[in-house]
Coordinates of N, CA and C in Angstrom, one line a residue:
M9 N -13.8 -3.2 8.0 CA -12.8 -2.3 7.4 C -11.5 -2.4 8.2
V10 N -10.4 -2.4 7.5 CA -9.1 -2.5 8.2 C -8.7 -1.1 8.7
R11 N -8.2 -1.0 9.9 CA -7.8 0.3 10.4 C -6.5 0.7 9.7
K12 N -6.4 2.0 9.7 CA -5.2 2.6 9.1 C -4.0 2.3 9.9
I13 N -2.9 2.0 9.3 CA -1.7 1.7 10.0 C -0.8 2.9 10.1
L14 N -0.8 3.7 9.0 CA 0.0 5.0 9.0 C -0.9 6.2 9.3
R15 N -0.4 7.0 10.1 CA -1.0 8.3 10.4 C -0.8 9.2 9.2
D16 N -1.6 10.3 9.0 CA -1.4 11.2 7.9 C 0.0 11.8 7.9
D17 N 0.5 12.2 9.0 CA 1.8 12.9 9.1 C 2.9 11.9 8.7
Q18 N 2.8 10.6 9.0 CA 3.7 9.6 8.6 C 3.7 9.4 7.1
W19 N 2.5 9.4 6.5 CA 2.3 9.2 5.1 C 2.9 10.4 4.3
E20 N 2.7 11.6 4.8 CA 3.3 12.7 4.1 C 4.8 12.7 4.1
R21 N 5.4 12.1 5.0 CA 6.9 12.0 5.1 C 7.5 11.0 4.0
I22 N 6.7 10.0 3.6 CA 7.2 9.0 2.7 C 6.6 9.0 1.3
E23 N 5.5 9.7 1.2 CA 4.7 9.8 -0.1 C 5.5 10.1 -1.3
Y24 N 6.4 11.1 -1.2 CA 7.1 11.6 -2.3 C 8.2 10.6 -2.8
M25 N 8.5 9.6 -2.0 CA 9.5 8.6 -2.4 C 9.0 7.5 -3.3
L26 N 7.7 7.3 -3.4 CA 7.1 6.2 -4.2 C 6.8 6.6 -5.6
P27 N 7.1 5.7 -6.5 CA 6.8 6.0 -8.0 C 5.4 5.9 -8.2
G28 N 5.0 6.5 -9.4 CA 3.6 6.5 -9.8 C 2.8 7.7 -9.4
K29 N 3.5 8.8 -9.0 CA 2.7 10.0 -8.6 C 2.2 10.7 -9.8
K30 N 1.3 11.6 -9.7 CA 0.7 12.3 -10.8 C 1.7 12.9 -11.8
N31 N 2.8 13.5 -11.3 CA 3.8 14.1 -12.2 C 4.9 13.2 -12.7
D32 N 4.9 11.9 -12.3 CA 5.9 11.0 -12.8 C 5.5 10.5 -14.2
R33 N 6.6 10.2 -14.9 CA 6.4 9.6 -16.2 C 5.8 8.2 -16.1
G34 N 5.1 7.8 -17.2 CA 4.6 6.4 -17.2 C 3.2 6.3 -16.4
Q35 N 2.9 5.1 -16.0 CA 1.6 4.8 -15.4 C 1.6 5.4 -14.0
T36 N 0.4 6.0 -13.7 CA 0.2 6.5 -12.3 C -0.4 5.4 -11.5
A37 N 0.1 5.2 -10.3 CA -0.3 4.2 -9.4 C -1.8 4.5 -8.9
A38 N -2.5 3.4 -8.7 CA -3.9 3.6 -8.3 C -4.0 4.2 -6.9
D39 N -3.3 3.7 -6.0 CA -3.3 4.2 -4.6 C -2.0 3.7 -3.9
N40 N -1.0 4.6 -3.9 CA 0.2 4.2 -3.2 C 0.1 4.0 -1.7
R41 N -0.8 4.8 -1.1 CA -0.9 4.6 0.3 C -1.5 3.2 0.7
L42 N -2.5 2.8 -0.1 CA -3.2 1.5 0.1 C -2.1 0.4 0.0
F43 N -1.2 0.5 -1.0 CA -0.2 -0.5 -1.2 C 0.7 -0.5 0.0
V44 N 1.2 0.6 0.5 CA 2.1 0.7 1.7 C 1.3 0.1 2.9
E45 N 0.1 0.4 3.1 CA -0.7 -0.1 4.2 C -0.8 -1.6 4.1
A46 N -0.9 -2.2 2.9 CA -1.0 -3.6 2.7 C 0.3 -4.3 3.1
V47 N 1.4 -3.7 2.6 CA 2.7 -4.3 3.0 C 2.9 -4.2 4.5
L48 N 2.6 -3.1 5.1 CA 2.7 -3.0 6.6 C 1.8 -4.0 7.3
W49 N 0.6 -4.2 6.8 CA -0.3 -5.2 7.4 C 0.3 -6.6 7.4
V50 N 0.9 -7.0 6.3 CA 1.5 -8.3 6.2 C 2.7 -8.4 7.1
A51 N 3.5 -7.3 7.2 CA 4.6 -7.3 8.1 C 4.2 -7.4 9.6
R52 N 3.2 -6.6 9.9 CA 2.7 -6.6 11.3 C 2.1 -7.8 11.7
T53 N 1.2 -8.5 10.9 CA 0.5 -9.7 11.3 C 1.3 -11.0 11.1
G54 N 2.2 -10.9 10.2 CA 3.0 -12.2 9.9 C 2.1 -13.1 9.0
S55 N 1.0 -12.7 8.5 CA 0.1 -13.5 7.7 C 0.7 -13.7 6.3
P56 N 0.3 -14.7 5.6 CA 0.7 -14.9 4.2 C -0.1 -13.9 3.4
W57 N 0.5 -13.6 2.2 CA -0.2 -12.6 1.3 C -1.6 -13.1 0.9
R58 N -1.8 -14.4 0.8 CA -3.2 -14.9 0.5 C -4.2 -14.4 1.5
D59 N -3.8 -14.1 2.7 CA -4.8 -13.7 3.7 C -5.0 -12.2 3.8
L60 N -4.4 -11.5 2.9 CA -4.6 -10.0 2.8 C -6.1 -9.7 2.7
P61 N -6.6 -8.8 3.6 CA -8.0 -8.5 3.5 C -8.4 -7.8 2.2
D62 N -9.6 -8.0 1.7 CA -10.0 -7.5 0.4 C -9.9 -6.0 0.3
E63 N -10.0 -5.3 1.4 CA -9.9 -3.8 1.4 C -8.6 -3.3 0.8
F64 N -7.6 -4.1 0.8 CA -6.3 -3.7 0.2 C -6.2 -4.0 -1.3
G65 N -7.2 -4.8 -1.8 CA -7.2 -5.2 -3.2 C -6.8 -6.6 -3.3
F66 N -6.8 -7.1 -4.5 CA -6.5 -8.5 -4.8 C -5.0 -8.8 -4.3
W67 N -4.9 -9.8 -3.5 CA -3.6 -10.1 -2.8 C -2.5 -10.3 -3.8
N68 N -2.8 -11.0 -4.9 CA -1.7 -11.3 -5.9 C -1.2 -10.0 -6.6
S69 N -2.1 -9.1 -6.9 CA -1.7 -7.8 -7.5 C -0.8 -7.0 -6.6
V70 N -1.2 -7.0 -5.3 CA -0.4 -6.3 -4.3 C 1.0 -6.9 -4.1
Y71 N 1.0 -8.3 -4.1 CA 2.2 -9.0 -3.9 C 3.2 -8.8 -5.1
K72 N 2.7 -8.8 -6.3 CA 3.5 -8.6 -7.5 C 4.1 -7.2 -7.6
R73 N 3.3 -6.3 -7.1 CA 3.8 -4.9 -7.2 C 5.1 -4.7 -6.4

């Protein structure tokens, strides 16, 4: 399992800025926090998107988002 990159207090500070929340129009995002964690993982490790661990979801779906 991949360790969490964001603490809960950090997540609470940025959560409202992301689209796809329950009250937003249109499609609701499956897991905004997991998406942000995936982006931070790629930025922190310098790894290519194809090396994204499965815990974050299919790399290509995360990349396209």
